[in-house]
Amino acid sequence: MKAIWSVAHNTFKEAIRDRVLYSLILFAILMILSSLLFASISAQQSNKIIKDFGLTVISLIGIIISVFLGMGLVYKEIDKNTVYNIFSKPIRRYEFILGKYLGLAFTLLINTVAMGVILLLIVLYIETKHSGIIQFYYGGIYISELIKAIYFEYLEFLVIIGIALVFSSFTTPVMTLLFTLFLFAIGRFSSDIRLFAEEVKNPVVEYISEIIYRVIPNLEKFDVRSEAVYGGDVSWMLIFYTTVYAVIYTFVLLILSILIFQNREFK
Amino acid sequence: MLRVENLVKDYATGFLKKKVRVLNGVNLTVNKGEIFGFVGPNGAGKTTTFKVILGFVSLTSGSIELMGEPLGDVEVKRNIGYLPENPFFYDYLTGEELLHYMGELHGLNGDSLSKRIDELLEKVNMTHAKKIQLRKYSKGMLQRVGIAQALINDPQFLILDEPMSGLDPIGQREIKELILEQKEKGKTVLLSSHILSDVEALCDRVAIIINGRVVKTGELGRLFEGIHTNYEMLLRGGDQEALNNLGDLNVEVAKRAGLTVLKFDENVKSRVLDVVSDSGGDIVSLHPLRKSLEGLFVEEAKKDSHIET
Ligand SMILES: Nc1ncnc2c1ncn2[C@@H]1O[C@H](COP(=O)(O)OP(=O)(O)O)[C@@H](O)[C@H]1O
Ligand SMILES: [Mg+2]
């Protein structure tokens, strides 16, 4: 079991020593900061823009990191022959897969927190500037809603890493990238696909869309941006259910990765 | 320590998944406490055999027993050290960090691991590169740190795939000493090489693998029994006419630095000596030419093709 942490730790180390990651995070932070330029407009308006924009940047950068680090997650270890070192040690294959997953999940946690804190500070700064006292409640919305939205975005990253991990366990980074983006797109539009199928009124199309709807994670569930920005109720119940949804999906994806990797030959 | 019986391995290659037989009956027995050499030309199947033994690839047929356990027992690996061929490591780690990671996978940690790492880096002369990222290592340095990581758990059984490759002569000698030291400590070593001289002074026994088959196993000296030895003689002066006639006895005659060089099979030795003394030449030196591994390979490959045709 300790081996899982060793692998996770090393995966994290690899990620944070990667210049690409730094550039992405730096880019995200600059984007979020640049939204301060809007701050000169009326406070309430600018804050909505900043929140919406900030959440979008965090989501986008998080997804890019998940996919781009996820696609080489297992492949690289096989391609560069490091599996020969790892598996000459007393470690089981499932421990390795779990470690790889946790390492990247932790990397994203750190990055999301970093980006999120910056966004929160900016929003807090603007809301406070106008009233002169620290404001956690402004324009009818608690700032905690923003934290919930960021948390939901992180849950989505967890699922996307899982998807990338499944493909990375048996195919090349490019194929993983394509497959993952494809599933991501379907996942983001899954209710649209279902609506479309209902319109078509063809039993085959409806059947297929139903399968897609049930099998592919519905990533729309992780988008509560409009609630956080324009007001709406993100209840504890919703948080609980969405968390369970993400955990179950991730669990299934991990099992799948392990099953694939279990019999993988390191030629 | 290790018993491999009738190991067969097919690889499916290419788009059509065409089967290629890479190992075709490998038999090996490595006994406790010995240094065992696994020798054969490139592409003979040494690395593949190791990969099967360590569970990296599945076997097509045959049986393997590793330290008394059937294949696939993870716990066995607690007592094994392995150096892969052409080691590559995480290039973003320093030498120390790599050893630390590898040690952790063995369940080691804390001060005892740090101490072990320092010891090993000292042993392979890599202390100076402890804090340097592996991306800056040369091939020889990677080989050294690769050997260090194989030793991190003080293994009972050391499996080294081409341990001398990438090292300069000094490095090679150091590694040989290190391997002998392991034997003195009662450990068992299995190493592969495509160069006979690498294993000559080192191994108690060797197995020779050609085209996926072990064709000979035993003490190195004995492997060449029954194979004729060639001799080389250096000669000063002598009647050239007489010497040139030696060609009839299948003797190679050549000139080198003012001397005459004769090469001949041992079964014509006495007749060559007679001719040479008659010619009045002065023998500068006469020594047997050790059959080279390459010669053995060629000979075995010939036998192989006889069987097939
Ligand atoms: N992944 C693979 N797929 C197909 N053939 C392979 C693969 N790996 C090695 N081979 C073939 O197996 C043979 C043995 O290779 P190898 O075990 O690496 O030899 P050695 O280590 O003795 O040089 C070679 O002919 C090689 O081409
Ligand atoms: Mg090899």
XYZ file of C-alpha atoms and ligand atoms in Angstrom:
604
model
C 0.000 0.000 0.000
C 2.881 2.346 0.746
C 4.014 1.815 -2.806
C 0.916 3.700 -3.980
C 2.109 6.817 -2.180
C 5.617 6.462 -3.534
C 4.288 6.317 -7.081
C 1.878 9.185 -6.418
C 4.666 11.261 -4.947
C 6.904 10.675 -7.935
C 4.091 11.455 -10.370
C 3.488 14.709 -8.552
C 7.190 15.497 -8.620
C 7.322 14.903 -12.349
C 4.361 17.213 -12.897
C 5.644 20.100 -10.813
C 9.049 19.895 -12.461
C 7.424 20.222 -15.856
C 7.810 23.674 -17.348
C 4.626 23.294 -19.359
C 2.629 23.071 -16.168
C 4.146 26.256 -14.824
C 3.462 28.095 -18.045
C -0.162 27.011 -17.988
C -0.677 28.013 -14.390
C 1.111 31.287 -14.929
C -1.039 31.914 -17.966
C -4.198 31.183 -15.978
C -3.185 33.512 -13.181
C -2.343 36.296 -15.634
C -5.710 35.817 -17.315
C -7.509 36.022 -14.009
C -5.491 39.081 -12.990
C -6.133 40.754 -16.307
C -9.811 40.732 -15.481
C -8.983 43.406 -12.927
C -9.053 45.764 -15.886
C -12.816 45.379 -15.917
C -12.964 46.475 -12.326
C -13.306 50.106 -13.281
C -16.856 49.552 -14.522
C -19.619 49.419 -11.935
C -18.580 47.068 -9.183
C -21.510 44.707 -9.423
C -21.206 44.290 -13.172
C -17.457 43.882 -13.191
C -17.579 41.345 -10.418
C -19.921 39.122 -12.373
C -17.669 39.320 -15.387
C -14.606 38.571 -13.287
C -16.241 35.583 -11.588
C -17.566 34.142 -14.806
C -14.306 34.710 -16.628
C -12.202 33.411 -13.739
C -14.204 30.221 -13.366
C -13.987 29.611 -17.093
C -10.215 30.061 -17.085
C -9.784 27.703 -14.125
C -11.934 25.078 -15.795
C -10.199 25.401 -19.146
C -6.677 25.304 -17.773
C -7.574 22.456 -15.403
C -8.982 20.418 -18.256
C -5.944 21.097 -20.413
C -3.629 20.000 -17.604
C -5.729 16.886 -16.885
C -5.719 15.801 -20.508
C -2.141 16.689 -21.352
C -0.562 15.208 -18.247
C -3.061 12.337 -18.252
C -2.336 11.220 -21.788
C 1.259 10.261 -21.029
C 0.564 9.082 -17.516
C 1.103 5.367 -18.100
C 2.282 5.408 -21.697
C 5.438 7.334 -20.912
C 6.523 4.862 -18.262
C 6.249 2.015 -20.741
C 7.734 3.951 -23.640
C 10.726 5.109 -21.630
C 11.238 1.684 -20.050
C 10.855 2.938 -16.504
C 8.318 0.166 -15.900
C 11.238 -2.247 -15.893
C 12.615 -0.559 -12.826
C 9.286 -0.175 -11.129
C 8.049 -3.708 -11.624
C 11.287 -5.380 -10.699
C 10.333 -4.152 -7.242
C 7.629 -5.710 -5.092
C 4.790 -3.537 -6.331
C 1.507 -4.736 -7.798
C 0.167 -3.356 -11.003
C -2.980 -1.939 -9.449
C -0.877 -0.091 -6.885
C 0.984 1.569 -9.711
C -2.214 2.655 -11.476
C -3.701 4.046 -8.275
C -0.474 5.869 -7.532
C -0.348 7.432 -10.974
C -3.956 8.568 -10.629
C -3.540 9.993 -7.155
C -0.345 11.792 -8.142
C -2.048 13.641 -10.951
C -5.200 14.241 -8.900
C -3.050 15.853 -6.231
C -1.223 17.952 -8.810
C -4.549 19.291 -9.997
C -5.708 19.894 -6.476
C -2.731 22.131 -5.818
C -3.152 23.948 -9.111
C -6.870 24.429 -8.686
C -6.415 25.753 -5.190
C -3.722 28.148 -6.407
C -5.866 29.485 -9.228
C -8.970 29.529 -7.035
C -7.323 31.491 -4.243
C -6.218 34.160 -6.684
C -9.721 34.451 -8.089
C -11.246 34.634 -4.615
C -8.807 37.321 -3.534
C -9.591 39.444 -6.558
C -13.328 39.126 -6.082
C -12.996 39.856 -2.389
C -10.815 42.857 -3.110
C -13.336 44.404 -5.472
C -16.330 43.731 -3.302
C -14.545 45.178 -0.315
C -13.121 48.205 -2.087
C -16.512 49.811 -2.574
C -17.864 49.408 0.897
C -14.680 49.822 2.852
C -15.284 46.713 4.972
C -14.561 43.078 4.171
C -17.527 41.741 2.227
C -18.344 38.052 1.979
C -21.851 38.754 0.777
C -22.343 41.062 -2.132
C -25.125 41.687 -4.632
C -27.228 38.908 -3.207
C -24.549 36.195 -3.530
C -22.226 34.734 -0.935
C -18.618 34.385 -1.970
C -18.768 30.781 -0.756
C -20.779 29.983 -3.898
C -17.604 30.664 -5.837
C -15.756 28.064 -3.782
C -18.489 25.546 -4.493
C -18.191 26.204 -8.218
C -14.422 25.707 -8.091
C -14.921 22.487 -6.153
C -17.307 21.237 -8.829
C -14.738 22.060 -11.479
C -12.193 20.001 -9.584
C -14.582 17.055 -9.509
C -14.757 17.277 -13.273
C -10.954 17.184 -13.487
C -10.967 14.011 -11.408
C -13.266 12.319 -13.917
C -11.276 13.565 -16.904
C -8.011 12.264 -15.439
C -9.771 8.919 -15.007
C -10.819 8.875 -18.650
C -7.311 9.794 -19.804
C -5.846 7.123 -17.540
C -8.006 4.394 -19.087
C -6.788 5.238 -22.583
C -3.239 5.865 -21.457
C -3.142 2.299 -20.127
C -3.320 0.832 -23.606
C -2.742 3.394 -26.297
C -0.513 6.246 -27.407
C -0.764 9.801 -26.096
C -2.211 11.086 -29.359
C -4.965 8.480 -29.369
C -5.591 9.138 -25.686
C -5.890 12.833 -26.435
C -8.399 12.235 -29.214
C -10.490 9.704 -27.290
C -10.512 11.798 -24.151
C -11.483 14.989 -25.943
C -14.182 13.079 -27.810
C -15.672 11.713 -24.588
C -15.280 15.112 -22.984
C -17.266 16.738 -25.772
C -20.024 14.162 -25.535
C -20.018 14.475 -21.762
C -20.346 18.237 -21.921
C -23.256 18.069 -24.375
C -24.904 14.891 -23.237
C -28.296 16.463 -22.484
C -28.226 18.232 -25.859
C -27.568 14.922 -27.531
C -30.498 13.429 -25.725
C -32.749 16.308 -26.698
C -31.639 16.009 -30.271
C -32.449 12.285 -30.237
C -35.912 12.962 -28.902
C -36.483 15.391 -31.751
C -35.415 12.891 -34.370
C -38.000 10.379 -33.110
C -36.077 7.462 -34.491
C -35.981 4.501 -32.051
C -32.422 3.546 -33.024
C -31.087 7.054 -32.543
C -32.965 7.358 -29.272
C -31.594 4.050 -28.084
C -28.020 4.994 -28.907
C -28.341 8.386 -27.281
C -29.785 6.761 -24.208
C -26.752 4.493 -23.959
C -24.410 7.440 -24.443
C -26.330 9.355 -21.819
C -26.035 6.543 -19.321
C -22.499 5.361 -20.002
C -20.567 8.539 -20.644
C -20.235 10.775 -17.620
C -22.544 13.726 -17.763
C -20.047 16.515 -17.272
C -22.752 19.178 -17.256
C -23.426 18.160 -13.701
C -20.139 19.780 -12.738
C -21.020 23.170 -14.135
C -22.608 25.426 -11.519
C -20.978 28.570 -12.834
C -24.207 30.450 -13.460
C -25.408 29.679 -9.922
C -22.171 30.996 -8.490
C -22.168 34.105 -10.643
C -25.789 35.078 -11.071
C -27.305 33.550 -7.965
C -28.930 30.200 -7.505
C -28.985 27.443 -5.014
C -26.104 25.012 -4.832
C -27.420 22.981 -1.909
C -25.374 20.666 0.271
C -27.497 17.876 -1.120
C -26.404 18.746 -4.663
C -22.798 18.903 -3.520
C -23.142 15.507 -1.915
C -24.777 13.893 -4.939
C -22.345 15.395 -7.400
C -19.427 14.242 -5.274
C -20.809 10.719 -5.141
C -21.386 10.836 -8.896
C -17.778 11.841 -9.516
C -16.416 9.281 -7.080
C -18.399 6.418 -8.590
C -17.389 7.360 -12.108
C -13.762 7.692 -11.118
C -13.934 4.368 -9.343
C -15.277 2.628 -12.438
C -12.628 4.271 -14.615
C -9.889 3.171 -12.221
C -11.157 -0.413 -12.223
C -11.166 -0.324 -16.010
C -7.602 1.013 -16.139
C -6.432 -1.631 -13.713
C -8.065 -4.436 -15.686
C -6.427 -3.208 -18.879
C -3.044 -2.661 -17.279
C -3.064 -5.952 -15.396
C -2.319 -7.970 -18.525
C -0.333 -5.382 -20.371
C 2.955 -6.697 -21.793
C 6.031 -4.529 -21.345
C 7.778 -5.546 -24.547
C 17.663 -19.944 -7.336
C 16.243 -19.992 -10.813
C 15.002 -22.812 -12.993
C 13.755 -22.158 -16.490
C 12.485 -25.105 -18.465
C 11.615 -25.221 -22.138
C 10.700 -21.599 -22.207
C 8.966 -20.562 -25.398
C 7.900 -17.014 -26.155
C 6.043 -15.775 -29.216
C 5.671 -12.115 -29.965
C 2.840 -10.932 -32.100
C 4.234 -8.240 -34.356
C 3.015 -5.893 -36.998
C -0.428 -4.984 -38.094
C -1.480 -8.555 -38.796
C -0.252 -9.760 -35.397
C 2.010 -12.238 -37.073
C 3.583 -14.581 -34.524
C 7.338 -14.531 -34.216
C 9.029 -17.144 -32.049
C 11.629 -15.252 -30.069
C 12.448 -17.910 -27.475
C 12.435 -21.474 -28.635
C 13.291 -23.691 -25.709
C 15.368 -21.862 -23.162
C 16.690 -24.009 -20.331
C 18.582 -22.431 -17.475
C 19.411 -23.455 -13.960
C 21.146 -20.933 -11.783
C 22.379 -22.295 -8.473
C 22.634 -20.427 -5.237
C 25.912 -18.600 -4.775
C 27.187 -18.720 -8.318
C 27.817 -16.119 -10.954
C 26.053 -17.254 -14.051
C 26.680 -15.775 -17.481
C 24.000 -15.703 -20.125
C 25.828 -15.132 -23.368
C 24.742 -14.778 -26.947
C 24.786 -12.440 -29.917
C 22.471 -9.466 -30.137
C 18.901 -10.497 -30.704
C 19.426 -14.017 -29.345
C 16.762 -13.595 -26.689
C 18.620 -12.762 -23.478
C 16.607 -9.682 -22.601
C 13.369 -11.393 -23.524
C 14.209 -14.262 -21.190
C 14.748 -11.786 -18.351
C 11.481 -10.046 -19.160
C 9.604 -13.307 -18.866
C 11.351 -14.202 -15.616
C 10.405 -10.849 -14.089
C 6.839 -11.009 -15.339
C 7.044 -8.087 -17.765
C 5.767 -10.274 -20.565
C 3.821 -13.509 -20.403
C 5.296 -16.805 -21.506
C 3.878 -18.872 -24.330
C 4.866 -22.189 -22.808
C 7.381 -23.676 -20.432
C 7.874 -23.346 -16.726
C 9.831 -21.063 -14.458
C 10.625 -21.301 -10.797
C 12.171 -18.246 -9.182
C 13.602 -18.635 -5.674
C 11.381 -21.600 -5.069
C 8.212 -19.799 -6.096
C 6.196 -20.032 -9.284
C 6.177 -17.057 -11.599
C 4.071 -14.052 -10.683
C 4.723 -13.949 -6.967
C 5.323 -10.292 -6.156
C 6.887 -11.037 -2.785
C 9.797 -12.824 -4.460
C 10.914 -9.471 -5.804
C 11.832 -8.331 -2.308
C 14.972 -10.396 -2.732
C 15.743 -9.536 -6.320
C 17.777 -6.780 -7.860
C 17.449 -6.057 -11.567
C 19.400 -3.888 -13.949
C 17.485 -3.411 -17.202
C 19.266 -3.208 -20.527
C 20.084 0.403 -21.476
C 18.696 1.791 -18.261
C 16.660 4.911 -18.595
C 15.269 6.698 -15.603
C 13.107 9.634 -14.720
C 15.279 12.417 -16.043
C 13.787 15.000 -13.697
C 15.045 13.144 -10.625
C 18.499 13.431 -9.142
C 20.525 10.289 -8.604
C 19.726 10.408 -4.929
C 15.990 10.876 -5.534
C 15.886 7.965 -7.941
C 17.504 5.657 -5.415
C 15.148 6.964 -2.782
C 12.106 6.167 -4.919
C 13.402 2.710 -5.778
C 14.153 2.085 -2.099
C 10.655 3.139 -1.095
C 9.187 0.606 -3.492
C 11.093 -1.976 -1.475
C 9.508 -0.638 1.675
C 12.684 1.061 2.860
C 12.666 4.534 4.348
C 14.161 6.961 6.800
C 17.755 7.089 7.906
C 18.544 3.505 6.992
C 17.542 4.219 3.383
C 19.554 7.455 3.263
C 22.555 5.626 4.630
C 22.154 2.827 2.104
C 21.905 5.362 -0.733
C 25.141 7.066 0.319
C 26.893 3.724 0.599
C 25.794 2.616 -2.845
C 26.632 5.895 -4.542
C 30.085 5.615 -2.992
C 30.371 2.040 -4.222
C 29.609 2.908 -7.833
C 31.655 6.141 -7.637
C 28.698 8.412 -8.161
C 28.753 10.415 -4.958
C 29.684 13.532 -6.912
C 26.494 13.246 -8.980
C 24.156 12.674 -6.068
C 22.364 16.009 -6.474
C 22.476 16.143 -10.261
C 19.398 15.463 -12.349
C 19.573 12.287 -14.387
C 18.972 14.228 -17.601
C 22.541 15.429 -17.239
C 24.018 11.955 -16.765
C 26.121 10.249 -19.409
C 25.334 6.708 -20.487
C 28.010 5.310 -18.195
C 26.682 7.301 -15.249
C 23.184 5.982 -15.859
C 24.599 2.475 -15.950
C 26.281 3.056 -12.597
C 23.221 4.474 -10.918
C 21.266 1.615 -12.512
C 23.508 -0.861 -10.756
C 23.125 1.054 -7.512
C 19.330 0.866 -7.712
C 19.527 -2.864 -8.377
C 21.458 -3.246 -5.119
C 19.258 -0.975 -3.015
C 17.533 -3.853 -1.218
C 20.740 -5.866 -0.766
C 19.199 -8.596 -2.923
C 19.903 -12.298 -2.682
C 19.615 -12.656 -6.429
C 20.977 -10.084 -8.826
C 19.887 -10.085 -12.464
C 21.965 -7.790 -14.653
C 21.214 -7.253 -18.329
C 24.426 -6.242 -20.107
C 26.005 -4.681 -17.015
C 29.248 -3.722 -18.782
C 27.684 -1.854 -21.662
C 28.254 1.864 -21.784
C 31.174 1.685 -19.374
C 34.813 2.469 -20.021
C 37.420 -0.196 -19.163
C 37.903 1.198 -15.669
C 34.165 1.193 -15.067
C 33.939 -2.344 -16.364
C 36.594 -3.507 -13.958
C 34.843 -1.802 -11.079
C 31.596 -3.512 -11.951
C 33.325 -6.862 -12.197
C 34.790 -6.347 -8.744
C 31.402 -5.389 -7.448
C 29.866 -8.545 -8.884
C 32.603 -10.709 -7.354
C 32.009 -8.988 -4.035
C 28.361 -9.996 -4.227
C 29.394 -13.581 -4.740
C 31.684 -13.412 -1.733
C 28.729 -12.275 0.305
C 26.917 -15.429 -0.752
C 24.676 -13.760 -3.299
C 23.719 -15.171 -6.650
C 24.263 -13.251 -9.867
C 22.818 -13.829 -13.319
C 24.250 -11.538 -15.953
C 23.905 -11.336 -19.697
C 26.417 -10.223 -22.256
C 27.149 -10.453 -25.931
C 30.878 -10.283 -25.312
C 32.632 -13.406 -24.140
C 35.562 -11.662 -22.514
C 33.109 -9.859 -20.234
C 32.098 -13.110 -18.630
C 35.325 -15.057 -18.985
C 37.048 -14.049 -15.801
C 33.850 -13.669 -13.864
C 31.371 -16.468 -14.299
C 31.314 -19.865 -12.703
C 29.094 -21.165 -15.440
C 27.664 -19.829 -18.637
C 24.801 -20.644 -20.946
C 25.069 -19.803 -24.588
C 21.919 -18.727 -26.340
C 21.550 -18.464 -30.082
C 18.367 -17.774 -31.973
C 16.220 -18.207 -28.892
C 17.714 -21.548 -27.891
C 20.255 -22.380 -25.226
C 22.788 -24.438 -27.139
C 25.371 -25.026 -24.448
C 25.591 -24.723 -20.701
C 28.508 -25.329 -18.407
C 31.846 -24.090 -17.176
C 33.352 -21.767 -19.686
C 36.566 -23.773 -20.183
C 34.609 -26.888 -20.941
C 32.375 -25.295 -23.531
C 35.184 -25.281 -26.021
C 36.165 -28.877 -25.526
C 35.938 -30.817 -28.741
C 36.406 -27.704 -30.746
C 39.823 -27.506 -32.384
C 42.134 -24.830 -31.166
C 44.060 -22.731 -33.623
C 47.674 -21.724 -33.113
C 49.563 -18.694 -34.164
C 53.303 -18.819 -34.679
C 55.664 -15.911 -35.235
C 58.825 -16.738 -37.074
C 62.010 -14.909 -37.975
C 63.873 -15.865 -41.114
C 63.677 -19.354 -42.557
C 63.462 -20.621 -46.102
C 60.475 -18.835 -47.609
C 60.013 -21.458 -50.316
C 59.538 -24.205 -47.748
C 57.270 -22.077 -45.614
C 55.038 -21.128 -48.502
C 54.459 -24.811 -49.200
C 52.771 -25.020 -45.820
C 49.666 -23.800 -47.599
C 49.122 -27.452 -48.504
C 48.514 -28.175 -44.802
C 45.879 -25.418 -44.637
C 48.288 -23.121 -42.892
C 47.748 -19.395 -43.344
C 51.001 -17.685 -44.130
C 51.379 -13.939 -43.786
C 54.033 -11.291 -43.230
C 53.916 -8.847 -40.385
C 56.631 -6.405 -39.347
C 59.381 -8.442 -40.904
C 58.168 -11.647 -39.312
C 56.309 -14.551 -40.810
C 52.978 -15.323 -39.230
C 51.582 -18.826 -39.428
C 48.102 -19.808 -38.386
C 47.129 -23.438 -38.255
C 44.887 -26.031 -36.662
C 46.194 -28.098 -33.766
C 46.039 -31.395 -35.678
C 48.819 -30.238 -38.026
C 50.906 -28.750 -35.236
C 53.692 -31.324 -35.163
C 54.040 -31.342 -38.936
C 54.221 -27.554 -39.045
C 56.911 -27.626 -36.364
C 58.903 -30.125 -38.422
C 58.707 -27.962 -41.534
C 59.659 -24.860 -39.609
C 62.724 -26.410 -37.998
C 63.803 -27.802 -41.405
C 63.465 -24.342 -42.928
C 65.914 -22.999 -40.379
C 63.563 -20.335 -39.133
C 63.723 -18.939 -35.631
C 60.493 -19.310 -33.631
C 59.699 -16.040 -31.868
C 56.450 -17.172 -30.329
C 53.832 -19.900 -30.482
C 50.513 -19.613 -28.736
C 47.062 -21.103 -28.924
C 44.290 -18.854 -30.144
C 41.357 -19.179 -27.798
C 38.203 -19.986 -29.720
C 36.192 -16.867 -29.702
C 32.560 -16.720 -28.783
C 31.934 -15.409 -32.244
C 33.536 -18.557 -33.637
C 31.315 -20.643 -31.428
C 28.289 -18.673 -32.521
C 29.135 -19.250 -36.142
C 29.685 -22.924 -35.539
C 26.428 -23.321 -33.636
C 24.526 -21.290 -36.171
C 25.867 -23.677 -38.846
C 24.623 -26.665 -36.836
C 21.288 -24.930 -36.452
C 20.885 -24.531 -40.171
C 21.853 -28.195 -40.688
C 19.015 -29.231 -38.467
C 16.562 -27.091 -40.320
C 17.574 -28.173 -43.829
N 8.568 -6.300 -28.648
C 9.038 -7.160 -29.550
N 8.261 -7.568 -30.559
C 8.738 -8.418 -31.468
N 9.969 -8.922 -31.468
C 10.787 -8.550 -30.486
C 10.374 -7.659 -29.473
N 11.400 -7.468 -28.621
C 12.411 -8.210 -29.083
N 12.056 -8.868 -30.205
C 12.897 -9.783 -30.972
O 13.254 -10.836 -30.127
C 14.575 -11.241 -30.394
C 15.335 -11.304 -29.097
O 15.539 -10.006 -28.603
P 16.267 -9.750 -27.228
O 15.691 -10.633 -26.191
O 16.228 -8.299 -26.965
O 17.749 -10.214 -27.566
P 19.097 -9.967 -26.769
O 18.776 -9.364 -25.459
O 19.709 -11.318 -26.645
O 19.922 -9.073 -27.613
C 15.132 -10.277 -31.418
O 15.111 -10.913 -32.658
C 14.173 -9.131 -31.400
O 14.065 -8.596 -32.689
Mg 19.413 -7.631 -24.743
